[in-house]
mmCIF file of C-alpha atoms in Angstrom:
data_model
loop_
_atom_site.group_PDB
_atom_site.id
_atom_site.type_symbol
_atom_site.label_atom_id
_atom_site.label_comp_id
_atom_site.label_asym_id
_atom_site.label_seq_id
_atom_site.Cartn_x
_atom_site.Cartn_y
_atom_site.Cartn_z
ATOM 1 C CA UNK Y 208 -16.983 31.209 -53.325
ATOM 2 C CA UNK Y 209 -17.856 31.296 -49.630
ATOM 3 C CA UNK Y 210 -15.882 33.342 -46.022
ATOM 4 C CA UNK Y 211 -15.268 31.196 -43.614
ATOM 5 C CA UNK Y 212 -15.218 31.917 -39.989
ATOM 6 C CA UNK Y 213 -12.036 30.680 -38.673
ATOM 7 C CA UNK Y 214 -11.126 29.908 -34.990
ATOM 8 C CA UNK Y 215 -8.081 32.650 -34.542
ATOM 9 C CA UNK Y 216 -4.801 32.072 -32.789
ATOM 10 C CA UNK Y 217 -2.340 35.236 -31.140
ATOM 11 C CA UNK Y 218 -1.452 36.769 -34.262
ATOM 12 C CA UNK Y 219 -3.573 35.038 -36.720
ATOM 13 C CA UNK Y 220 -5.467 36.974 -38.709
ATOM 14 C CA UNK Y 221 -8.752 35.930 -40.227
ATOM 15 C CA UNK Y 222 -8.483 35.932 -44.384
ATOM 16 C CA UNK Y 223 -11.018 34.849 -47.028
ATOM 17 C CA UNK Y 224 -11.206 30.742 -48.782
ATOM 18 C CA UNK Y 225 -11.499 31.246 -52.529
ATOM 19 C CA UNK Y 226 -10.840 27.131 -52.588
ATOM 20 C CA UNK Y 227 -12.447 23.993 -51.366
ATOM 21 C CA UNK Y 228 -11.766 22.939 -48.431
ATOM 22 C CA UNK Y 229 -8.896 25.714 -48.385
ATOM 23 C CA UNK Y 230 -7.954 28.125 -45.705
ATOM 24 C CA UNK Y 231 -5.525 30.524 -45.441
ATOM 25 C CA UNK Y 232 -4.234 32.326 -42.273
ATOM 26 C CA UNK Y 233 -1.257 34.967 -41.383
ATOM 27 C CA UNK Y 234 0.456 34.523 -38.212
ATOM 28 C CA UNK Y 235 2.979 37.059 -36.985
ATOM 29 C CA UNK Y 236 4.440 34.975 -33.943
ATOM 30 C CA UNK Y 237 6.192 31.580 -34.346
ATOM 31 C CA UNK Y 238 5.481 30.073 -30.461
ATOM 32 C CA UNK Y 239 2.035 29.060 -31.284
ATOM 33 C CA UNK Y 240 2.822 26.729 -34.825
ATOM 34 C CA UNK Y 241 5.419 25.205 -32.464
ATOM 35 C CA UNK Y 242 4.298 21.755 -32.456
ATOM 36 C CA UNK Y 243 2.577 21.751 -35.421
ATOM 37 C CA UNK Y 244 5.754 23.314 -37.486
ATOM 38 C CA UNK Y 245 8.077 20.723 -35.855
ATOM 39 C CA UNK Y 246 6.010 17.871 -37.108
ATOM 40 C CA UNK Y 247 5.691 19.801 -40.214
ATOM 41 C CA UNK Y 248 9.666 20.130 -40.776
ATOM 42 C CA UNK Y 249 10.426 16.712 -40.171
ATOM 43 C CA UNK Y 250 9.494 15.350 -43.514
ATOM 44 C CA UNK Y 251 12.712 14.787 -46.856
ATOM 45 C CA UNK Y 252 11.154 17.048 -48.759
ATOM 46 C CA UNK Y 253 10.904 19.572 -46.577
ATOM 47 C CA UNK Y 254 13.882 22.255 -46.412
ATOM 48 C CA UNK Y 255 16.298 22.524 -43.502
ATOM 49 C CA UNK Y 256 15.812 26.303 -43.655
ATOM 50 C CA UNK Y 257 12.625 26.856 -42.477
ATOM 51 C CA UNK Y 258 12.768 24.580 -39.627
ATOM 52 C CA UNK Y 259 11.553 25.991 -36.351
ATOM 53 C CA UNK Y 260 15.365 26.269 -34.874
ATOM 54 C CA UNK Y 261 17.096 27.577 -37.828
ATOM 55 C CA UNK Y 262 14.219 30.729 -38.307
ATOM 56 C CA UNK Y 263 13.445 30.862 -34.803
ATOM 57 C CA UNK Y 264 17.376 32.002 -34.493
ATOM 58 C CA UNK Y 265 17.491 34.375 -37.845
ATOM 59 C CA UNK Y 266 14.095 36.225 -36.337
ATOM 60 C CA UNK Y 267 15.850 37.000 -33.077
ATOM 61 C CA UNK Y 268 19.525 38.085 -34.296
ATOM 62 C CA UNK Y 269 17.325 40.400 -37.196
ATOM 63 C CA UNK Y 270 14.159 41.298 -35.499
ATOM 64 C CA UNK Y 271 12.392 41.791 -38.738
ATOM 65 C CA UNK Y 272 8.330 41.292 -39.204
ATOM 66 C CA UNK Y 273 6.809 37.767 -39.679
ATOM 67 C CA UNK Y 274 4.222 37.135 -41.648
ATOM 68 C CA UNK Y 275 3.558 33.314 -41.436
ATOM 69 C CA UNK Y 276 1.281 31.332 -43.629
ATOM 70 C CA UNK Y 277 -0.446 28.257 -43.009
ATOM 71 C CA UNK Y 278 -2.880 26.680 -44.719
ATOM 72 C CA UNK Y 279 -5.095 24.382 -44.216
ATOM 73 C CA UNK Y 280 -7.041 21.466 -46.282
ATOM 74 C CA UNK Y 281 -10.229 19.563 -44.881
ATOM 75 C CA UNK Y 282 -8.844 21.453 -41.827
ATOM 76 C CA UNK Y 283 -5.607 19.408 -41.713
ATOM 77 C CA UNK Y 284 -2.025 21.505 -42.090
ATOM 78 C CA UNK Y 285 -1.415 21.097 -45.390
ATOM 79 C CA UNK Y 286 2.112 24.106 -45.662
ATOM 80 C CA UNK Y 287 3.572 27.024 -43.648
ATOM 81 C CA UNK Y 288 5.669 29.503 -45.519
ATOM 82 C CA UNK Y 289 7.560 31.261 -43.142
ATOM 83 C CA UNK Y 290 7.433 34.624 -44.252
ATOM 84 C CA UNK Y 291 9.201 37.862 -43.307
ATOM 85 C CA UNK Y 292 8.776 41.521 -44.254
ATOM 86 C CA UNK Y 293 11.826 43.108 -45.794
ATOM 87 C CA UNK Y 294 11.569 47.128 -46.466
ATOM 88 C CA UNK Y 295 13.504 48.747 -49.243
ATOM 89 C CA UNK Y 296 13.959 52.118 -50.383
ATOM 90 C CA UNK Y 297 11.457 51.585 -52.864
ATOM 91 C CA UNK Y 298 9.380 48.324 -52.290
ATOM 92 C CA UNK Y 299 7.678 46.044 -49.249
ATOM 93 C CA UNK Y 300 8.113 42.128 -49.822
ATOM 94 C CA UNK Y 301 7.377 39.554 -48.088
ATOM 95 C CA UNK Y 302 10.125 36.731 -48.661
ATOM 96 C CA UNK Y 303 11.182 33.530 -46.462
ATOM 97 C CA UNK Y 304 13.229 33.993 -43.486
ATOM 98 C CA UNK Y 305 16.704 33.988 -43.560
ATOM 99 C CA UNK Y 306 16.434 33.947 -47.201
ATOM 100 C CA UNK Y 307 20.290 36.436 -47.860
ATOM 101 C CA UNK Y 308 21.876 32.660 -46.134
ATOM 102 C CA UNK Y 309 19.711 29.759 -48.092
ATOM 103 C CA UNK Y 310 20.605 27.417 -50.492
ATOM 104 C CA UNK Y 311 17.374 25.788 -50.315
ATOM 105 C CA UNK Y 312 13.694 27.218 -50.180
ATOM 106 C CA UNK Y 313 10.743 25.030 -49.961
ATOM 107 C CA UNK Y 314 8.390 25.470 -47.652
ATOM 108 C CA UNK Y 315 7.575 23.023 -45.364
ATOM 109 C CA UNK Y 316 4.653 20.793 -46.952
ATOM 110 C CA UNK Y 317 2.021 17.469 -46.422
ATOM 111 C CA UNK Y 318 2.844 14.800 -48.284
ATOM 112 C CA UNK Y 319 -0.917 14.935 -48.874
ATOM 113 C CA UNK Y 320 -0.743 18.967 -50.154
ATOM 114 C CA UNK Y 321 2.237 17.944 -52.559
ATOM 115 C CA UNK Y 322 -0.269 14.584 -53.938
ATOM 116 C CA UNK Y 323 -3.360 17.374 -54.092
ATOM 117 C CA UNK Y 324 -1.681 20.388 -55.083
ATOM 118 C CA UNK Y 325 -2.644 21.665 -58.970
ATOM 119 C CA UNK Y 326 -2.121 24.678 -60.566
ATOM 120 C CA UNK Y 327 -5.342 26.320 -59.521
ATOM 121 C CA UNK Y 328 -4.681 25.531 -55.923
ATOM 122 C CA UNK Y 329 -1.160 27.315 -56.111
ATOM 123 C CA UNK Y 330 -3.815 30.111 -57.687
ATOM 124 C CA UNK Y 331 -6.022 30.010 -54.951
ATOM 125 C CA UNK Y 332 -3.253 29.857 -53.257
ATOM 126 C CA UNK Y 333 -1.599 32.825 -54.307
ATOM 127 C CA UNK Y 334 -5.154 34.639 -54.755
ATOM 128 C CA UNK Y 335 -5.066 34.877 -50.829
ATOM 129 C CA UNK Y 336 -1.951 35.312 -50.248
ATOM 130 C CA UNK Y 337 -2.211 39.166 -51.971
ATOM 131 C CA UNK Y 338 -5.371 39.732 -49.760
ATOM 132 C CA UNK Y 339 -3.796 38.177 -46.437
ATOM 133 C CA UNK Y 340 -0.560 40.405 -46.890
ATOM 134 C CA UNK Y 341 -1.464 43.934 -46.093
ATOM 135 C CA UNK Y 342 1.354 45.530 -45.811
ATOM 136 C CA UNK Y 343 3.472 44.490 -48.319
ATOM 137 C CA UNK Y 344 3.877 45.206 -51.783
ATOM 138 C CA UNK Y 345 5.163 42.227 -53.584
ATOM 139 C CA UNK Y 346 5.272 38.174 -52.180
ATOM 140 C CA UNK Y 347 9.027 36.741 -53.770
ATOM 141 C CA UNK Y 348 9.954 33.428 -52.855
ATOM 142 C CA UNK Y 349 13.717 33.161 -54.057
ATOM 143 C CA UNK Y 350 15.961 29.773 -54.819
ATOM 144 C CA UNK Y 351 13.485 26.990 -54.959
ATOM 145 C CA UNK Y 352 13.601 23.974 -56.654
ATOM 146 C CA UNK Y 353 11.956 23.085 -59.309
ATOM 147 C CA UNK Y 354 12.205 19.030 -58.862
ATOM 148 C CA UNK Y 355 13.304 18.076 -55.514
ATOM 149 C CA UNK Y 356 13.717 14.166 -54.188
ATOM 150 C CA UNK Y 357 12.687 13.708 -57.722
ATOM 151 C CA UNK Y 358 9.034 15.270 -56.842
ATOM 152 C CA UNK Y 359 7.926 18.176 -59.095
ATOM 153 C CA UNK Y 360 7.122 21.073 -55.813
ATOM 154 C CA UNK Y 361 3.912 23.328 -55.630
ATOM 155 C CA UNK Y 362 5.464 26.629 -56.700
ATOM 156 C CA UNK Y 363 6.564 25.138 -59.805
ATOM 157 C CA UNK Y 364 2.826 25.407 -60.850
ATOM 158 C CA UNK Y 365 2.876 28.978 -60.822
ATOM 159 C CA UNK Y 366 4.837 31.436 -62.939
ATOM 160 C CA UNK Y 367 7.886 31.801 -62.242
ATOM 161 C CA UNK Y 368 11.781 32.342 -63.200
ATOM 162 C CA UNK Y 369 14.824 30.401 -63.420
ATOM 163 C CA UNK Y 370 17.089 31.543 -60.933
ATOM 164 C CA UNK Y 371 20.601 32.695 -62.094
ATOM 165 C CA UNK Y 372 22.157 30.019 -59.630
ATOM 166 C CA UNK Y 373 21.823 26.127 -59.215
ATOM 167 C CA UNK Y 374 22.276 24.158 -57.162
ATOM 168 C CA UNK Y 375 25.314 21.048 -56.838
ATOM 169 C CA UNK Y 376 24.414 17.464 -55.006
ATOM 170 C CA UNK Y 377 25.717 13.520 -54.739
ATOM 171 C CA UNK Y 378 23.904 11.300 -54.495
ATOM 172 C CA UNK Y 379 25.219 8.971 -51.737
ATOM 173 C CA UNK Y 380 25.038 5.010 -52.814
ATOM 174 C CA UNK Y 381 25.361 1.984 -49.789
ATOM 175 C CA UNK Y 382 29.568 2.677 -49.426
ATOM 176 C CA UNK Y 383 31.958 5.554 -50.210
ATOM 177 C CA UNK Y 384 33.248 2.965 -52.771
ATOM 178 C CA UNK Y 385 30.151 2.941 -54.374
ATOM 179 C CA UNK Y 386 29.599 6.821 -54.356
ATOM 180 C CA UNK Y 387 32.446 7.706 -55.561
ATOM 181 C CA UNK Y 388 32.039 5.173 -58.494
ATOM 182 C CA UNK Y 389 29.891 7.661 -59.302
ATOM 183 C CA UNK Y 390 32.287 10.299 -60.123
ATOM 184 C CA UNK Y 391 36.025 9.541 -61.542
ATOM 185 C CA UNK Y 392 36.702 7.712 -58.940
ATOM 186 C CA UNK Y 393 40.319 7.611 -59.701
ATOM 187 C CA UNK Y 394 40.633 11.076 -60.137
ATOM 188 C CA UNK Y 395 39.092 11.725 -56.843
ATOM 189 C CA UNK Y 396 41.285 9.247 -55.017
ATOM 190 C CA UNK Y 397 44.670 10.875 -56.695
ATOM 191 C CA UNK Y 398 43.287 14.145 -55.776
ATOM 192 C CA UNK Y 399 42.707 13.070 -51.789
ATOM 193 C CA UNK Y 400 46.274 11.251 -51.995
ATOM 194 C CA UNK Y 401 48.426 13.684 -53.677
ATOM 195 C CA UNK Y 402 46.382 16.388 -50.814
ATOM 196 C CA UNK Y 403 46.940 14.140 -48.002
ATOM 197 C CA UNK Y 404 50.695 13.528 -48.606
ATOM 198 C CA UNK Y 405 51.753 16.821 -49.168
ATOM 199 C CA UNK Y 406 50.289 18.377 -45.633
ATOM 200 C CA UNK Y 407 51.952 14.823 -43.353
ATOM 201 C CA UNK Y 408 54.336 16.559 -44.946
ATOM 202 C CA UNK Y 409 54.499 20.100 -43.465
ATOM 203 C CA UNK Y 410 54.036 18.349 -40.377
ATOM 204 C CA UNK Y 411 50.442 16.190 -40.000
ATOM 205 C CA UNK Y 412 47.341 17.148 -39.765
ATOM 206 C CA UNK Y 413 43.597 16.056 -38.121
ATOM 207 C CA UNK Y 414 40.032 16.768 -39.624
ATOM 208 C CA UNK Y 415 37.829 18.198 -36.521
ATOM 209 C CA UNK Y 416 34.275 18.497 -36.197
ATOM 210 C CA UNK Y 417 33.587 20.775 -32.920
ATOM 211 C CA UNK Y 418 32.269 19.360 -30.156
ATOM 212 C CA UNK Y 419 32.393 22.009 -27.348
ATOM 213 C CA UNK Y 420 30.597 25.045 -27.370
ATOM 214 C CA UNK Y 421 33.462 26.698 -26.777
ATOM 215 C CA UNK Y 422 35.349 25.302 -30.242
ATOM 216 C CA UNK Y 423 32.427 25.489 -32.062
ATOM 217 C CA UNK Y 424 32.222 29.505 -31.358
ATOM 218 C CA UNK Y 425 35.762 30.342 -31.516
ATOM 219 C CA UNK Y 426 35.983 27.901 -35.257
ATOM 220 C CA UNK Y 427 33.313 30.065 -36.641
ATOM 221 C CA UNK Y 428 34.955 33.264 -35.341
ATOM 222 C CA UNK Y 429 37.939 32.069 -37.388
ATOM 223 C CA UNK Y 430 35.516 30.995 -40.702
ATOM 224 C CA UNK Y 431 34.750 35.077 -40.487
ATOM 225 C CA UNK Y 432 38.289 35.960 -39.873
ATOM 226 C CA UNK Y 433 39.991 33.359 -42.923
ATOM 227 C CA UNK Y 434 36.847 33.668 -45.108
ATOM 228 C CA UNK Y 435 37.361 37.656 -45.258
ATOM 229 C CA UNK Y 436 40.894 37.721 -45.383
ATOM 230 C CA UNK Y 437 40.592 35.526 -48.619
ATOM 231 C CA UNK Y 438 37.784 37.391 -50.030
ATOM 232 C CA UNK Y 439 39.278 40.539 -49.891
ATOM 233 C CA UNK Y 440 42.587 39.030 -51.684
ATOM 234 C CA UNK Y 441 40.457 38.535 -55.013
ATOM 235 C CA UNK Y 442 38.538 41.804 -53.855
ATOM 236 C CA UNK Y 443 35.627 40.357 -53.283
ATOM 237 C CA UNK Y 444 32.416 41.266 -51.285
ATOM 238 C CA UNK Y 445 32.248 39.977 -47.982
ATOM 239 C CA UNK Y 446 28.779 38.686 -47.207
ATOM 240 C CA UNK Y 447 29.542 37.530 -43.879
ATOM 241 C CA UNK Y 448 30.581 41.097 -42.792
ATOM 242 C CA UNK Y 449 27.108 41.289 -41.349
ATOM 243 C CA UNK Y 450 27.311 41.401 -37.485
ATOM 244 C CA UNK Y 451 23.356 40.225 -37.954
ATOM 245 C CA UNK Y 452 24.398 37.680 -39.842
ATOM 246 C CA UNK Y 453 27.319 36.510 -37.385
ATOM 247 C CA UNK Y 454 25.142 36.384 -34.167
ATOM 248 C CA UNK Y 455 22.339 34.390 -36.552
ATOM 249 C CA UNK Y 456 24.940 31.591 -37.232
ATOM 250 C CA UNK Y 457 26.410 32.130 -33.545
ATOM 251 C CA UNK Y 458 22.588 31.433 -33.043
ATOM 252 C CA UNK Y 459 22.369 28.420 -34.864
ATOM 253 C CA UNK Y 460 25.333 26.893 -33.165
ATOM 254 C CA UNK Y 461 23.431 26.622 -29.888
ATOM 255 C CA UNK Y 462 20.159 25.347 -31.012
ATOM 256 C CA UNK Y 463 18.767 21.812 -30.025
ATOM 257 C CA UNK Y 464 20.707 18.756 -32.705
ATOM 258 C CA UNK Y 465 21.658 15.280 -32.677
ATOM 259 C CA UNK Y 466 23.328 13.458 -34.577
ATOM 260 C CA UNK Y 467 21.283 13.145 -37.607
ATOM 261 C CA UNK Y 468 20.016 16.797 -37.509
ATOM 262 C CA UNK Y 469 21.700 20.461 -36.220
ATOM 263 C CA UNK Y 470 21.209 23.399 -38.116
ATOM 264 C CA UNK Y 471 25.143 24.013 -37.947
ATOM 265 C CA UNK Y 472 28.509 22.059 -37.456
ATOM 266 C CA UNK Y 473 32.116 23.038 -37.715
ATOM 267 C CA UNK Y 474 34.980 20.594 -39.210
ATOM 268 C CA UNK Y 475 37.975 21.869 -40.540
ATOM 269 C CA UNK Y 476 41.208 20.846 -40.950
ATOM 270 C CA UNK Y 477 44.504 21.178 -38.058
ATOM 271 C CA UNK Y 478 47.705 20.874 -38.735
ATOM 272 C CA UNK Y 479 49.115 19.005 -35.986
ATOM 273 C CA UNK Y 480 52.988 18.655 -36.389
ATOM 274 C CA UNK Y 481 55.788 20.986 -37.359
ATOM 275 C CA UNK Y 482 56.544 24.637 -38.175
ATOM 276 C CA UNK Y 483 52.009 25.044 -39.547
ATOM 277 C CA UNK Y 484 50.865 23.325 -35.942
ATOM 278 C CA UNK Y 485 47.934 24.685 -34.381
ATOM 279 C CA UNK Y 486 46.880 26.623 -38.021
ATOM 280 C CA UNK Y 487 43.796 25.883 -39.481
ATOM 281 C CA UNK Y 488 43.983 25.303 -43.144
ATOM 282 C CA UNK Y 489 40.167 24.843 -44.085
ATOM 283 C CA UNK Y 490 37.210 24.765 -42.388
ATOM 284 C CA UNK Y 491 33.872 24.386 -43.395
ATOM 285 C CA UNK Y 492 30.068 24.517 -41.718
ATOM 286 C CA UNK Y 493 27.373 21.443 -42.591
ATOM 287 C CA UNK Y 494 23.956 21.299 -42.036
ATOM 288 C CA UNK Y 495 21.724 18.476 -41.296
ATOM 289 C CA UNK Y 496 18.207 17.218 -41.287
ATOM 290 C CA UNK Y 497 17.782 13.370 -41.771
ATOM 291 C CA UNK Y 498 19.744 12.260 -44.640
ATOM 292 C CA UNK Y 499 19.790 15.629 -46.170
ATOM 293 C CA UNK Y 500 23.370 17.338 -45.250
ATOM 294 C CA UNK Y 501 24.264 20.421 -46.775
ATOM 295 C CA UNK Y 502 27.274 22.742 -47.225
ATOM 296 C CA UNK Y 503 26.707 26.660 -45.901
ATOM 297 C CA UNK Y 504 29.810 27.730 -46.603
ATOM 298 C CA UNK Y 505 33.398 26.800 -46.264
ATOM 299 C CA UNK Y 506 36.857 28.612 -46.714
ATOM 300 C CA UNK Y 507 40.531 27.904 -47.217
ATOM 301 C CA UNK Y 508 43.634 30.027 -45.390
ATOM 302 C CA UNK Y 509 46.414 31.346 -47.754
ATOM 303 C CA UNK Y 510 49.946 29.877 -47.600
ATOM 304 C CA UNK Y 511 52.453 26.865 -47.942
ATOM 305 C CA UNK Y 512 49.342 24.543 -46.917
ATOM 306 C CA UNK Y 513 47.037 25.633 -50.007
ATOM 307 C CA UNK Y 514 49.701 23.320 -52.074
ATOM 308 C CA UNK Y 515 47.991 19.908 -50.090
ATOM 309 C CA UNK Y 516 43.868 21.334 -51.399
ATOM 310 C CA UNK Y 517 43.166 21.832 -47.980
ATOM 311 C CA UNK Y 518 39.916 22.352 -49.160
ATOM 312 C CA UNK Y 519 39.097 19.252 -51.138
ATOM 313 C CA UNK Y 520 41.170 17.160 -48.588
ATOM 314 C CA UNK Y 521 38.133 18.108 -46.039
ATOM 315 C CA UNK Y 522 35.280 17.849 -48.645
ATOM 316 C CA UNK Y 523 36.366 13.785 -49.318
ATOM 317 C CA UNK Y 524 36.880 13.467 -45.856
ATOM 318 C CA UNK Y 525 33.569 14.798 -45.217
ATOM 319 C CA UNK Y 526 31.501 13.549 -47.756
ATOM 320 C CA UNK Y 527 32.868 9.554 -46.785
ATOM 321 C CA UNK Y 528 32.198 10.591 -42.818
ATOM 322 C CA UNK Y 529 28.527 11.094 -43.739
ATOM 323 C CA UNK Y 530 28.785 8.160 -46.245
ATOM 324 C CA UNK Y 531 29.534 6.142 -43.568
ATOM 325 C CA UNK Y 532 26.572 7.587 -41.249
ATOM 326 C CA UNK Y 533 23.608 7.141 -43.452
ATOM 327 C CA UNK Y 534 23.458 10.253 -45.349
ATOM 328 C CA UNK Y 535 22.003 10.077 -48.447
ATOM 329 C CA UNK Y 536 22.512 13.590 -50.121
ATOM 330 C CA UNK Y 537 25.341 15.790 -49.740
ATOM 331 C CA UNK Y 538 24.442 18.874 -51.354
ATOM 332 C CA UNK Y 539 26.873 21.292 -52.062
ATOM 333 C CA UNK Y 540 24.409 24.114 -51.785
ATOM 334 C CA UNK Y 541 23.987 27.001 -54.125
ATOM 335 C CA UNK Y 542 26.455 28.209 -56.933
ATOM 336 C CA UNK Y 543 28.052 26.937 -59.945
ATOM 337 C CA UNK Y 544 32.215 26.217 -59.067
ATOM 338 C CA UNK Y 545 34.621 23.563 -60.668
ATOM 339 C CA UNK Y 546 35.021 22.019 -57.820
ATOM 340 C CA UNK Y 547 31.242 21.004 -57.055
ATOM 341 C CA UNK Y 548 30.781 19.811 -60.575
ATOM 342 C CA UNK Y 549 33.839 17.582 -59.853
ATOM 343 C CA UNK Y 550 31.943 15.812 -56.683
ATOM 344 C CA UNK Y 551 28.278 16.571 -57.960
ATOM 345 C CA UNK Y 552 25.496 13.711 -60.073
ATOM 346 C CA UNK Y 553 22.939 15.513 -59.535
ATOM 347 C CA UNK Y 554 22.357 19.791 -60.860
ATOM 348 C CA UNK Y 555 19.174 21.366 -59.407
ATOM 349 C CA UNK Y 556 17.455 23.948 -61.211
ATOM 350 C CA UNK Y 557 16.103 26.629 -58.425
ATOM 351 C CA UNK Y 558 13.219 28.618 -59.466
ATOM 352 C CA UNK Y 559 11.670 32.668 -57.950
ATOM 353 C CA UNK Y 560 8.370 33.202 -57.888
ATOM 354 C CA UNK Y 561 7.299 37.021 -58.009
ATOM 355 C CA UNK Y 562 3.466 37.602 -56.852
ATOM 356 C CA UNK Y 563 2.569 41.339 -56.869
ATOM 357 C CA UNK Y 564 0.011 42.365 -53.869
ATOM 358 C CA UNK Y 565 0.209 45.858 -54.912
ATOM 359 C CA UNK Y 566 0.149 48.242 -58.049
ATOM 360 C CA UNK Y 567 3.687 49.045 -57.356
ATOM 361 C CA UNK Y 568 4.414 45.937 -56.191
ATOM 362 C CA UNK Y 569 4.315 44.905 -60.193
ATOM 363 C CA UNK Y 570 6.850 47.172 -60.767
ATOM 364 C CA UNK Y 571 8.681 45.353 -57.672
ATOM 365 C CA UNK Y 572 8.232 41.235 -59.116
ATOM 366 C CA UNK Y 573 9.146 43.247 -62.700
ATOM 367 C CA UNK Y 574 12.211 45.099 -60.887
ATOM 368 C CA UNK Y 575 12.474 41.124 -59.382
ATOM 369 C CA UNK Y 576 12.524 38.984 -62.783
ATOM 370 C CA UNK Y 577 15.212 41.414 -64.759
ATOM 371 C CA UNK Y 578 17.341 41.447 -62.215
ATOM 372 C CA UNK Y 579 17.161 37.675 -62.533
ATOM 373 C CA UNK Y 580 17.786 38.082 -65.808
ATOM 374 C CA UNK Y 581 20.286 40.169 -65.931
ATOM 375 C CA UNK Y 582 22.645 37.987 -63.108
ATOM 376 C CA UNK Y 583 21.996 34.879 -65.124
ATOM 377 C CA UNK Y 584 23.532 36.913 -68.587
ATOM 378 C CA UNK Y 585 26.416 38.001 -66.030
ATOM 379 C CA UNK Y 586 27.720 35.534 -65.013
ATOM 380 C CA UNK Y 587 27.202 34.079 -68.540
ATOM 381 C CA UNK Y 588 30.417 36.289 -68.146
ATOM 382 C CA UNK Y 589 32.893 35.269 -66.495
ATOM 383 C CA UNK Y 590 35.254 38.831 -67.113
ATOM 384 C CA UNK Y 591 32.495 40.695 -66.845
ATOM 385 C CA UNK Y 592 30.964 39.291 -63.299
ATOM 386 C CA UNK Y 593 34.471 39.440 -62.174
ATOM 387 C CA UNK Y 594 34.459 43.291 -62.714
ATOM 388 C CA UNK Y 595 31.142 43.656 -61.013
ATOM 389 C CA UNK Y 596 32.295 41.827 -58.101
ATOM 390 C CA UNK Y 597 34.947 43.931 -57.424
ATOM 391 C CA UNK Y 598 33.634 47.403 -57.982
ATOM 392 C CA UNK Y 599 31.183 45.962 -55.448
ATOM 393 C CA UNK Y 600 33.460 45.110 -53.082
ATOM 394 C CA UNK Y 601 34.767 48.850 -53.283
ATOM 395 C CA UNK Y 602 31.291 49.827 -52.614
ATOM 396 C CA UNK Y 603 30.553 47.762 -49.270
ATOM 397 C CA UNK Y 604 32.699 48.327 -47.306
ATOM 398 C CA UNK Y 605 30.808 49.285 -44.151
ATOM 399 C CA UNK Y 606 28.028 46.210 -43.161
ATOM 400 C CA UNK Y 607 24.734 46.537 -43.488
ATOM 401 C CA UNK Y 608 22.015 44.359 -42.413
ATOM 402 C CA UNK Y 609 19.020 45.092 -44.786
ATOM 403 C CA UNK Y 610 18.701 45.367 -48.749
#
């Protein structure tokens, strides 16, 4: 194995080459990589959560130190792993930027690299990352699909553990009728008709897609209030309570977007008449990159309008809209819920990879794997899961920014 001199950009650190034609560099700034990053993120197999604008919004809100791993094979860009440093009470770890609020993490890989990646290649990358990420105890990469877009993803080649949460997707067909035909179409149409009639009887409604800046941010703030009230009603912790998380989501609304690429777009049902005119019984935030649409979050209100199943109604309208607008995959995100199973054709197992860097990091990796196994067991026992969620809710009354 030779040591190769590399031309270094600002914020880049030289490391050793441990595999033929492979070089690794670490950046602490995003800006020098912007052009290459944006070109790589465009590939359909790369998650929108590793997109440049999404990561920049998180960085600007949380201000955590960055360690962006850039790999090249035969001097061509092979991958970008956008990592950030988090410091806990016992361990310092590197993780995907914004991992706490990501539904799917892939890293950014070139098609050429995916075709050439092997266990030896990934072992070499893990080895170089251990050496390059100075000051980190453990590299923890979570919520990565093992198989994605019908391809085996590279980190599956390393030792890994299944994440406690699976993700659920609906594959779109040429028409909405064809898409529903994959499911229990009769039941889906009946649920839509019942919800539609009930909300019409309460005064009528409209499907709103926020367009103006003021409307986008107002609807997001409304979601925060609605979600907090709903979670409190069930005694559950509010993952959106952190001010930095809220600032990040507001920032994604202002990021550049077009019809087929947007970090966040707000949808809602709004009552148009009668006693409940102006009320918003359901809200959702969606991300889109190319043909992939992801549900980032959703909420429903309380009161008589819930009898119309506004959440189900909103999802029906959103799926229909994006089916008509060329989406190929409608992703309901992580977490197993009955309504997701009723909508989805695919269940994606996600994996976690822990790469210890220091002796202490071995304990951190063991802690991560043990915690994941324990969470999996707990989630298989609904009564125990609900009890622990209520305990967690009572112990997290103050919003925090870090783990």
